[in-house]
Coordinates of C-alpha atoms and ligand atoms in Angstrom, one line a residue:
M3 CA 0.0 0.1 0.1
A4 CA 1.5 3.5 -1.2
L5 CA 0.0 6.4 0.9
Y6 CA 1.4 9.9 -1.1
G7 CA 3.8 7.6 -2.0
I8 CA 5.4 6.7 1.1
P9 CA 5.1 2.9 1.2
V10 CA 3.4 1.4 4.6
L11 CA 4.4 -2.1 5.4
V12 CA 2.2 -3.4 8.3
L13 CA 3.2 -7.0 7.9
K14 CA 6.8 -8.3 8.0
E15 CA 7.9 -8.4 4.2
G16 CA 7.8 -12.1 2.4
T17 CA 4.6 -11.9 5.5
Q18 CA 1.9 -14.5 3.1
R19 CA -1.6 -13.9 4.0
T20 CA -4.7 -15.9 2.7
Y21 CA -7.8 -15.3 4.4
G22 CA -12.0 -15.9 3.5
R23 CA -13.0 -18.9 1.6
E24 CA -9.3 -19.4 0.2
A25 CA -7.9 -19.8 3.6
L26 CA -10.6 -22.6 4.3
R27 CA -10.4 -24.0 0.9
S28 CA -6.5 -24.2 1.6
N29 CA -6.9 -25.6 5.5
I30 CA -9.5 -28.0 4.3
L31 CA -7.7 -29.7 1.5
A32 CA -4.6 -29.7 3.3
A33 CA -6.4 -31.5 6.7
K34 CA -8.3 -33.9 4.0
V35 CA -4.7 -35.0 2.4
I36 CA -3.4 -36.0 6.0
A37 CA -6.9 -38.1 6.0
E38 CA -6.7 -39.1 2.8
I39 CA -3.4 -40.9 3.7
L40 CA -4.5 -42.5 6.3
R41 CA -7.8 -43.8 5.2
T42 CA -6.7 -47.1 3.3
S43 CA -5.0 -48.0 6.9
L44 CA -7.9 -48.4 8.8
G45 CA -8.9 -51.3 10.6
P46 CA -7.6 -55.0 10.6
R47 CA -7.2 -55.3 7.0
G48 CA -5.6 -51.8 6.6
L49 CA -2.4 -51.9 4.1
D50 CA 0.6 -50.7 5.5
K51 CA 2.8 -47.9 4.8
M52 CA 6.5 -47.7 4.1
L53 CA 7.9 -44.2 5.7
V54 CA 11.6 -43.3 4.7
D55 CA 12.9 -40.8 6.8
S56 CA 15.9 -38.1 6.2
F57 CA 18.3 -40.5 7.3
G58 CA 16.7 -43.5 4.8
D59 CA 15.7 -45.6 7.7
V60 CA 12.6 -47.1 6.5
T61 CA 9.5 -48.2 9.0
I62 CA 6.3 -50.1 7.4
T63 CA 3.4 -49.9 9.2
N64 CA -0.1 -49.0 9.4
D65 CA -0.5 -47.5 13.0
G66 CA -1.8 -44.2 12.8
A67 CA -0.1 -42.8 15.3
T68 CA 3.3 -44.1 14.5
I69 CA 2.8 -42.8 10.7
L70 CA 1.7 -39.7 11.9
K71 CA 4.7 -39.5 14.1
E72 CA 7.5 -40.1 10.9
M73 CA 5.6 -37.8 8.5
E74 CA 7.2 -34.3 8.1
V75 CA 3.9 -32.3 7.9
Q76 CA 4.6 -28.7 6.5
H77 CA 0.8 -27.4 6.1
P78 CA -0.3 -25.1 9.0
A79 CA -4.1 -27.0 9.2
A80 CA -2.3 -30.3 8.1
K81 CA -0.1 -30.1 11.7
L82 CA -3.1 -29.2 13.6
L83 CA -4.5 -32.8 12.9
V84 CA -1.4 -34.6 13.8
E85 CA -2.0 -32.4 17.1
V86 CA -5.2 -34.2 17.5
A87 CA -4.1 -37.6 16.5
K88 CA -1.2 -36.7 19.1
A89 CA -3.9 -35.9 21.4
Q90 CA -6.1 -38.5 21.2
D91 CA -2.8 -41.3 21.5
A92 CA -2.2 -39.8 24.7
E93 CA -5.8 -39.4 26.0
V94 CA -6.8 -43.0 25.4
G95 CA -3.4 -44.5 23.1
D96 CA -6.0 -45.7 20.5
G97 CA -8.3 -44.5 17.6
T98 CA -5.4 -42.3 16.2
T99 CA -6.8 -43.5 12.6
S100 CA -10.4 -43.2 13.2
A101 CA -10.3 -39.7 14.5
V102 CA -8.2 -38.5 11.7
V103 CA -10.1 -39.8 9.1
L104 CA -13.7 -38.7 10.8
A105 CA -12.2 -35.3 10.9
G106 CA -11.1 -35.4 7.3
T107 CA -14.8 -36.9 6.4
L108 CA -16.4 -34.4 8.5
L109 CA -14.6 -31.2 6.5
D110 CA -15.2 -32.9 3.4
R111 CA -19.2 -32.9 3.7
A112 CA -18.6 -29.5 5.3
E113 CA -17.0 -27.9 2.3
T114 CA -19.7 -29.4 0.2
L115 CA -22.5 -27.5 2.8
L116 CA -19.6 -24.2 2.3
E117 CA -20.5 -24.8 -1.6
E118 CA -24.2 -24.7 -0.8
N119 CA -23.4 -21.0 0.9
I120 CA -24.2 -22.0 4.6
H121 CA -21.9 -20.1 6.5
P122 CA -18.8 -22.2 9.0
T123 CA -20.9 -20.9 11.8
T124 CA -23.7 -23.0 11.5
I125 CA -21.7 -26.0 10.1
I126 CA -19.7 -25.7 13.5
E127 CA -22.9 -25.3 15.8
G128 CA -25.0 -28.1 14.0
Y129 CA -21.5 -30.1 14.3
K130 CA -21.0 -29.3 18.0
K131 CA -25.0 -30.5 18.8
A132 CA -24.5 -33.4 16.8
L133 CA -21.7 -34.6 19.0
A134 CA -23.4 -34.1 22.2
F135 CA -25.9 -35.8 21.0
A136 CA -24.0 -38.7 19.1
L137 CA -22.3 -39.0 23.0
Q138 CA -25.6 -39.3 24.8
E139 CA -26.8 -42.2 22.3
L140 CA -23.0 -44.2 22.4
D141 CA -23.5 -43.9 25.8
K142 CA -26.7 -46.0 26.0
M143 CA -25.4 -48.0 23.8
G144 CA -22.3 -49.0 25.6
V145 CA -22.4 -52.4 27.3
P146 CA -21.2 -52.7 31.2
V147 CA -18.4 -54.9 31.6
N148 CA -17.2 -57.5 34.8
V149 CA -13.4 -56.1 34.8
E150 CA -13.5 -58.3 38.3
D151 CA -13.7 -61.0 35.2
D152 CA -10.2 -61.6 33.8
N153 CA -12.0 -63.7 30.8
E154 CA -14.2 -60.7 30.1
L155 CA -11.1 -58.6 29.8
K156 CA -8.9 -60.7 27.4
K157 CA -12.0 -61.3 25.1
V158 CA -12.0 -57.1 25.3
A159 CA -8.1 -56.3 24.6
W160 CA -8.3 -59.3 22.0
T161 CA -9.9 -56.7 19.1
S162 CA -6.7 -55.0 19.7
I163 CA -4.6 -57.6 19.0
S164 CA -6.1 -59.2 16.2
S165 CA -6.7 -56.6 14.2
K166 CA -2.7 -55.5 14.2
Y167 CA -0.7 -58.5 15.2
I168 CA 1.2 -60.4 12.5
G169 CA 0.7 -63.8 13.7
T170 CA -2.0 -64.4 15.7
G171 CA -2.8 -68.0 18.2
E172 CA -0.9 -68.9 20.8
A173 CA 1.3 -65.7 20.8
S174 CA -1.6 -63.3 20.8
E175 CA -2.6 -65.4 23.8
K176 CA 0.4 -65.6 25.4
L177 CA 0.5 -61.2 25.1
L178 CA -2.9 -60.7 26.4
E179 CA -2.6 -63.5 29.5
M180 CA 0.5 -61.1 30.1
A181 CA -1.4 -57.7 29.4
V182 CA -4.2 -58.8 31.8
K183 CA -2.2 -59.7 34.5
A184 CA 0.2 -57.0 34.6
V185 CA -3.1 -54.2 34.0
K186 CA -4.5 -55.6 36.8
T187 CA -1.6 -55.9 39.2
V188 CA -0.7 -52.3 38.9
A189 CA -4.6 -50.6 38.9
E190 CA -5.7 -48.9 41.7
K191 CA -9.4 -49.1 42.8
K192 CA -11.2 -45.9 43.1
P193 CA -13.7 -44.8 45.7
D194 CA -17.0 -45.3 42.7
G195 CA -15.9 -48.7 42.1
T196 CA -13.2 -47.6 39.0
Y197 CA -10.0 -47.9 38.5
E198 CA -6.7 -46.1 37.5
V199 CA -4.1 -47.6 36.0
R200 CA -0.9 -46.1 35.5
L201 CA 0.8 -48.0 32.3
D202 CA 4.2 -45.9 33.6
D203 CA 4.2 -48.8 36.2
I204 CA 4.3 -51.7 33.4
K205 CA 7.7 -51.4 32.2
I206 CA 8.1 -53.7 28.9
E207 CA 11.7 -54.8 27.9
K208 CA 12.3 -56.5 24.6
K209 CA 15.5 -59.1 24.4
K210 CA 16.4 -60.4 21.3
G211 CA 16.0 -64.0 21.1
G212 CA 13.9 -67.1 21.6
S213 CA 10.3 -67.4 20.5
L214 CA 7.3 -64.8 21.8
L215 CA 6.5 -67.7 23.7
D216 CA 9.5 -67.2 25.9
S217 CA 7.7 -63.9 26.6
R218 CA 6.4 -63.5 30.8
L219 CA 5.6 -61.3 32.9
V220 CA 8.3 -60.7 35.9
H221 CA 6.7 -58.9 39.3
G222 CA 9.5 -56.2 40.0
I223 CA 11.5 -54.5 37.7
V224 CA 14.0 -55.8 35.0
L225 CA 17.3 -54.3 33.4
D226 CA 18.9 -54.8 30.4
K227 CA 22.1 -54.4 32.0
E228 CA 24.7 -57.0 33.7
V229 CA 26.4 -56.8 37.1
V230 CA 29.8 -54.5 37.2
H231 CA 32.4 -56.7 38.5
P232 CA 33.1 -60.9 38.1
G233 CA 33.6 -60.6 42.1
M234 CA 30.6 -59.2 43.2
P235 CA 27.3 -61.3 44.5
K236 CA 25.2 -62.5 41.7
R237 CA 22.4 -62.6 43.7
V238 CA 21.3 -60.5 46.8
E239 CA 18.7 -61.7 49.0
N240 CA 16.8 -59.3 50.9
A241 CA 18.2 -56.5 49.0
F242 CA 18.7 -53.1 50.8
I243 CA 19.3 -50.6 47.4
V244 CA 20.9 -46.8 46.7
L245 CA 19.7 -45.6 43.3
L246 CA 22.5 -43.1 42.1
D247 CA 22.0 -40.5 39.9
A248 CA 26.1 -39.2 40.1
P249 CA 29.0 -41.1 38.9
L250 CA 31.3 -43.6 41.2
E251 CA 34.1 -41.7 40.0
V252 CA 36.8 -39.1 41.1
E253 CA 35.8 -36.1 39.5
K254 CA 37.7 -35.1 36.5
P255 CA 38.1 -31.1 36.8
E256 CA 36.0 -29.3 34.0
I257 CA 39.1 -27.5 32.6
T258 CA 42.3 -29.2 31.4
A259 CA 44.7 -28.8 34.7
K260 CA 48.5 -29.1 34.3
I261 CA 49.8 -31.0 36.7
N262 CA 53.4 -31.5 36.6
I263 CA 54.8 -34.9 37.6
T264 CA 58.1 -34.9 37.8
S265 CA 58.4 -38.4 39.7
P266 CA 57.3 -42.3 39.9
E267 CA 56.6 -41.2 43.8
Q268 CA 54.2 -38.6 42.3
I269 CA 52.3 -40.5 40.6
K270 CA 52.0 -43.0 42.9
A271 CA 50.7 -40.7 45.1
F272 CA 48.4 -39.5 42.9
L273 CA 46.7 -42.7 42.2
E274 CA 46.6 -43.5 45.6
E275 CA 45.2 -40.5 46.2
E276 CA 41.9 -40.8 43.9
A277 CA 41.8 -44.6 45.2
R278 CA 41.4 -43.1 48.6
I279 CA 38.5 -40.8 47.7
L280 CA 36.8 -43.8 45.7
K281 CA 37.3 -46.0 49.2
E282 CA 35.6 -43.4 51.3
M283 CA 32.2 -43.3 49.2
V284 CA 32.6 -46.9 49.0
D285 CA 33.0 -46.6 52.8
R286 CA 30.1 -44.1 53.0
I287 CA 27.7 -46.2 51.2
Y288 CA 28.5 -49.3 53.1
E289 CA 27.9 -47.6 56.4
V290 CA 24.5 -45.5 55.9
A291 CA 23.5 -48.9 54.3
K292 CA 24.8 -51.2 57.1
K293 CA 22.7 -48.6 59.4
R294 CA 19.3 -48.7 57.8
I295 CA 19.5 -52.7 57.5
E296 CA 20.1 -53.0 60.9
Q297 CA 17.1 -50.6 61.9
E298 CA 15.0 -53.1 60.0
G299 CA 16.2 -56.0 62.0
F300 CA 18.6 -57.7 59.1
K301 CA 22.1 -58.6 59.1
L302 CA 24.5 -57.5 56.9
G303 CA 26.0 -59.9 55.2
E304 CA 23.7 -62.9 56.8
N305 CA 20.2 -62.4 55.6
A306 CA 20.7 -58.9 53.8
G307 CA 22.4 -57.1 50.9
I308 CA 23.5 -54.0 49.5
V309 CA 22.5 -53.3 45.6
V310 CA 24.2 -50.4 43.8
I311 CA 22.4 -49.0 40.9
T312 CA 23.7 -46.0 39.2
Q313 CA 22.9 -43.8 36.1
K314 CA 26.1 -43.1 35.2
G315 CA 29.5 -44.8 35.4
I316 CA 31.7 -46.9 37.8
D317 CA 35.2 -46.5 38.1
E318 CA 37.2 -49.5 37.5
V319 CA 38.9 -49.1 41.3
A320 CA 35.7 -48.2 42.7
Q321 CA 33.7 -51.4 41.1
H322 CA 36.6 -53.3 43.3
F323 CA 36.2 -52.0 46.6
L324 CA 32.5 -52.6 45.8
A325 CA 33.1 -55.9 45.4
K326 CA 35.3 -56.7 48.3
K327 CA 32.9 -54.9 50.6
G328 CA 30.4 -58.2 49.0
I329 CA 28.1 -55.1 47.2
M330 CA 26.6 -56.0 43.9
A331 CA 26.0 -52.8 41.4
V332 CA 24.9 -52.1 38.2
R333 CA 25.7 -49.0 36.2
R334 CA 24.4 -46.7 33.4
V335 CA 20.8 -47.3 33.6
K336 CA 18.3 -45.6 32.1
R337 CA 17.1 -42.6 34.1
S338 CA 13.5 -43.9 33.4
D339 CA 14.4 -47.1 34.9
L340 CA 15.7 -45.3 38.1
E341 CA 12.7 -43.9 38.6
K342 CA 10.4 -46.1 38.2
L343 CA 13.4 -47.9 40.7
E344 CA 12.4 -45.1 42.8
R345 CA 9.0 -46.1 42.7
A346 CA 9.4 -49.5 43.0
T347 CA 11.3 -50.0 46.1
G348 CA 10.5 -47.1 48.1
A349 CA 14.5 -45.8 47.3
R350 CA 14.6 -41.9 47.1
I351 CA 17.5 -41.3 44.0
V352 CA 20.2 -39.2 45.0
S353 CA 23.1 -37.4 43.6
S354 CA 25.8 -37.6 45.8
V355 CA 27.7 -40.6 47.8
R356 CA 28.0 -37.3 50.7
D357 CA 24.5 -36.7 50.6
L358 CA 23.2 -40.3 50.9
S359 CA 21.3 -41.3 54.2
P360 CA 19.5 -44.3 55.1
E361 CA 15.8 -43.6 54.5
D362 CA 17.2 -42.9 50.7
L363 CA 17.4 -46.6 51.1
G364 CA 15.0 -48.6 48.9
F365 CA 13.8 -52.7 48.9
A366 CA 13.9 -55.5 47.3
G367 CA 13.1 -59.4 48.4
L368 CA 15.8 -60.2 46.1
V369 CA 18.2 -59.0 43.0
E370 CA 19.6 -61.4 41.0
E371 CA 21.4 -62.0 37.8
R372 CA 20.0 -64.1 35.3
K373 CA 20.9 -65.5 31.6
V374 CA 18.2 -64.7 29.2
G375 CA 19.2 -66.1 25.8
N376 CA 22.6 -65.7 25.5
D377 CA 22.8 -62.6 27.5
K378 CA 22.5 -61.3 31.3
M379 CA 19.5 -59.0 32.7
I380 CA 18.9 -57.8 36.1
F381 CA 15.7 -58.5 37.8
I382 CA 14.7 -56.7 41.1
E383 CA 12.0 -59.0 42.6
R384 CA 9.7 -58.7 45.3
C385 CA 9.6 -55.1 45.6
K386 CA 8.5 -52.8 48.6
N387 CA 5.6 -51.7 46.3
P388 CA 4.2 -55.0 44.5
K389 CA 2.6 -52.2 42.0
A390 CA 5.6 -52.2 39.5
V391 CA 6.0 -55.3 37.0
T392 CA 8.3 -55.7 33.4
I393 CA 7.0 -57.2 30.4
L394 CA 10.1 -59.4 29.2
L395 CA 8.9 -59.9 25.7
R396 CA 11.3 -62.6 23.6
G397 CA 11.3 -62.8 19.6
A398 CA 13.3 -63.7 16.9
N399 CA 14.1 -60.4 15.5
D400 CA 13.8 -56.3 16.7
M401 CA 11.2 -56.2 13.8
L402 CA 9.6 -58.9 15.5
L403 CA 9.9 -57.3 18.7
D404 CA 9.0 -54.4 18.0
E405 CA 5.7 -55.2 16.4
A406 CA 4.9 -57.1 19.3
E407 CA 5.3 -54.6 21.9
R408 CA 2.9 -52.3 19.5
N409 CA 0.4 -54.8 20.1
L410 CA 1.2 -54.9 23.5
Q411 CA 0.6 -51.4 24.4
D412 CA -2.4 -51.6 22.4
A413 CA -3.8 -54.2 24.8
L414 CA -2.7 -52.4 27.7
H415 CA -4.0 -49.2 26.7
V416 CA -8.0 -50.7 25.9
L417 CA -7.7 -52.6 29.1
R418 CA -6.7 -49.2 31.0
N419 CA -9.7 -47.7 29.5
V420 CA -11.9 -50.4 30.0
L421 CA -10.7 -50.0 33.9
R422 CA -11.5 -46.3 33.5
K423 CA -14.9 -46.9 32.5
P424 CA -16.4 -50.3 32.5
K425 CA -18.1 -50.0 29.0
I426 CA -17.7 -51.8 25.7
V427 CA -19.2 -50.6 22.3
P428 CA -19.5 -52.9 18.7
G429 CA -16.6 -52.2 16.4
G430 CA -16.9 -52.7 12.2
G431 CA -18.6 -49.8 12.2
A432 CA -21.7 -50.7 14.1
V433 CA -21.3 -47.8 16.5
E434 CA -21.1 -45.4 13.5
V435 CA -24.2 -46.8 11.7
E436 CA -26.5 -46.7 14.7
L437 CA -25.7 -43.1 15.5
A438 CA -25.8 -42.1 12.1
M439 CA -29.5 -43.3 12.5
K440 CA -30.2 -41.6 15.3
L441 CA -28.5 -38.3 14.0
R442 CA -30.7 -37.9 11.1
E443 CA -34.0 -38.4 13.4
Y444 CA -32.5 -35.8 15.7
A445 CA -32.1 -33.4 12.9
R446 CA -35.2 -33.4 11.4
K447 CA -36.5 -32.4 15.0
V448 CA -33.8 -29.5 15.0
G449 CA -34.4 -28.2 11.4
G450 CA -33.4 -25.1 10.0
K451 CA -29.6 -25.0 8.6
E452 CA -28.3 -27.1 10.7
Q453 CA -30.2 -29.9 10.1
L454 CA -28.0 -30.0 7.0
A455 CA -25.5 -29.5 9.3
I456 CA -26.4 -32.7 11.5
E457 CA -27.0 -35.2 8.5
A458 CA -23.4 -33.9 6.7
Y459 CA -21.8 -35.4 10.6
A460 CA -24.3 -38.8 10.4
D461 CA -22.8 -39.2 6.5
A462 CA -19.1 -38.5 7.7
L463 CA -19.8 -40.9 10.4
E464 CA -20.7 -43.4 7.5
E465 CA -17.7 -43.5 6.1
I466 CA -15.9 -45.1 8.6
P467 CA -18.1 -47.9 7.5
M468 CA -17.5 -47.7 4.3
I469 CA -13.5 -48.0 4.5
L470 CA -14.0 -50.9 6.6
A471 CA -16.1 -52.6 3.8
E472 CA -13.6 -51.2 1.1
S473 CA -10.5 -52.6 2.6
A474 CA -12.4 -55.9 3.6
G475 CA -12.7 -55.9 -0.4
M476 CA -17.1 -55.5 -0.4
D477 CA -19.3 -53.3 -2.3
A478 CA -19.3 -50.2 -0.1
L479 CA -22.3 -48.7 -0.6
Q480 CA -23.8 -52.1 -1.1
T481 CA -22.9 -52.9 2.5
L482 CA -23.9 -49.7 3.8
M483 CA -27.4 -50.1 3.0
D484 CA -28.0 -53.4 4.3
L485 CA -26.2 -52.2 7.2
R486 CA -29.0 -49.1 7.9
K487 CA -32.1 -52.0 6.8
L488 CA -30.2 -53.7 9.9
H489 CA -30.3 -51.1 12.2
A490 CA -33.6 -49.4 11.0
E491 CA -35.1 -53.1 12.2
G492 CA -32.9 -52.6 15.6
K493 CA -30.2 -54.9 15.2
K494 CA -28.3 -52.2 16.7
F495 CA -24.9 -54.2 16.9
A496 CA -24.7 -54.8 13.7
G497 CA -21.6 -54.5 11.5
I498 CA -18.7 -55.5 8.8
D499 CA -16.9 -58.7 10.3
V500 CA -14.0 -57.2 8.0
I501 CA -11.7 -60.4 8.3
N502 CA -14.7 -62.5 6.8
A503 CA -15.5 -59.9 4.7
R504 CA -19.4 -60.1 5.6
I505 CA -21.7 -58.7 7.5
A506 CA -22.6 -59.4 11.0
D507 CA -25.3 -59.0 13.0
D508 CA -23.9 -58.8 16.3
M509 CA -20.2 -57.1 16.9
L510 CA -19.8 -58.3 20.5
K511 CA -20.9 -62.1 19.5
I512 CA -17.9 -62.0 16.9
N513 CA -15.6 -60.5 19.5
V514 CA -14.9 -57.1 17.9
I515 CA -15.1 -54.6 20.6
E516 CA -14.0 -51.2 21.7
P517 CA -13.6 -49.3 25.2
I518 CA -16.7 -46.9 25.2
L519 CA -14.0 -44.2 26.2
V520 CA -12.0 -44.6 22.4
K521 CA -15.4 -43.9 20.9
E522 CA -16.3 -41.2 23.0
Q523 CA -12.5 -39.6 22.6
V524 CA -12.6 -40.4 18.8
L525 CA -16.2 -38.4 18.4
K526 CA -14.6 -35.5 20.2
S527 CA -11.0 -35.2 18.8
A528 CA -12.6 -35.4 15.0
T529 CA -15.2 -32.8 15.7
E530 CA -12.6 -30.9 17.8
A531 CA -10.2 -30.8 15.0
A532 CA -12.7 -30.5 12.4
T533 CA -14.0 -27.2 14.1
T534 CA -10.9 -25.6 15.2
I535 CA -10.3 -25.8 11.3
L536 CA -13.4 -24.2 9.8
K537 CA -13.6 -21.4 12.5
I538 CA -10.1 -20.0 10.9
D539 CA -10.8 -17.3 8.0
D540 CA -7.4 -15.8 8.3
V541 CA -4.0 -17.7 7.7
I542 CA -1.4 -15.0 8.4
A543 CA 2.1 -16.5 7.6
A544 CA 5.6 -15.1 8.4
A545 CA 8.5 -15.4 5.4
P546 CA 9.8 -19.0 6.5
T547 CA 13.5 -17.9 7.8
K548 CA 16.7 -18.3 5.6
K549 CA 18.9 -21.0 6.9
Ligands
LIG607 P1 -7.3 -46.6 15.0 O1 -6.2 -46.5 15.2 O2 -8.5 -46.1 14.9 O3 -7.6 -47.7 16.6 P2 -7.3 -49.6 13.7 O4 -6.8 -49.6 12.4 O5 -7.1 -49.9 14.8 O6 -7.5 -48.0 13.6 O7 -9.1 -49.4 13.2 C1 -9.9 -49.4 13.8 C2 -11.4 -49.9 13.3 O8 -11.6 -51.2 12.5 C3 -12.4 -49.5 14.2 O9 -13.7 -48.8 13.6 C4 -12.6 -51.2 15.0 O10 -14.1 -51.2 15.2 C5 -12.5 -51.5 13.3 N1 -12.1 -53.1 13.5 C6 -11.0 -53.6 14.1 N2 -11.5 -55.1 14.4 C7 -12.1 -55.3 13.3 C8 -12.7 -56.4 12.8 N3 -12.0 -57.7 13.2 N4 -13.7 -56.9 11.8 C9 -14.7 -55.1 12.2 N5 -13.8 -54.1 12.3 C10 -12.9 -54.0 13.0

């Protein structure tokens, strides 16, 4: 803009601005592109994506959350959708693909309404009403689960594993069994009868070798480490545990200090001084631990022992002193594992041996180094806090182990969600068809232009069963028509049995179920994403900073 020849720059040079319908159209398009990518990955017959990162590393997966994590998305609206998926993943750990795909179809239908000159605000209002109504109806559809019954829980978790797991049968059964036991062990009952589950209390440790059937649930913490020194005990009963996040080493000066050593005696004196400091550290650990052990009524060396676990290194000389005192030590343990040990053993992580006091020590009934396949691992069992478990996964190769871990994570999330809200709903598109039907009745009552938006919401929901039908090689439109008919006749659990490419009268009967919490969250996240994008009518983008 130029007033009397004087240029007025309001925005920084290079800033790009799109607004009005153009901004909306470009945002919708970007979000739809993301949804389109995930579309074919939905469901148990979903196809894989091959992702190649900038280092050339390849990931092959059909897991929505993983795909989005690996993709480097540029467009701001597309990024928003990725954020929604992340939030969905963080909240319930499942339903990411569904949420993104639904957001995409909601936007697609909104676009049609926009073309018919319906204002974005009307669409947003209609979508919000549709969501509130759908959530109510969903709750009515929910079937209560008896969470005290392990078999019922296993059945519920089964969908999550069977839809993605590369192998089925015994190995899945094994994973489920471990998942249910692990979740049950760490679950805490709340006054209202539901449970809270901290999935952080369940550690998953992978060890290459053997088969998935060799995996097992350990009551305690397993570390992929070995005892640092051959002279140390490999088994300590009634172990009093020191957790250190500092190295057991003599700190080297930060700046390069020049020390003039002129004689062999001086070298000797220097080394002796180092050894003295290290010995003092070990002695201090020993004394403090001994004090605590006696306080607890044990006898050090007779019926109790000391275990030192550090996040950093342990000097060879220190190892030697520790071994001489009969102390077991493990080094270079991940911070996150140290924190898990803190919770499990009741220890407190200390940053310097000088600050160590008797109450900082934790307790475990047994700490032992055991052979797992060709490697050694440390087992910390019978911990003070029994709500600490490790699932030790075994498998022939890394890819198999990673896949098994992802499946296990999914099963754990499903179980946690059911324990949090003990209701399930049918999968395979049954919920979507039923809700769409109910929404259309509701839309007629609402009337006006919002009616169109609510109907668009219903259409968008029905896209999910259509995609599932397509993935099974069925005629999508015909399948939807058949399903609509069944639902109109009152068969509210009728859906698509994707594996056998046919319609099932009752998805619950064939065990295709989902925690109600996941479906609730899918509806909420998708609607939130779509309405957020519809609300934007101005995109002001700064010029990219030059590198
Ligand atoms: P998400 O990331 O959304 O969990 P999935 O790829 O796991 O994506 O697909 C979930 C959808 O697939 C849900 O609608 C679920 O009901 C459906 N589904 C899963 N297993 C089956 C099955 N065996 N038959 C029919 N539908 C299934």
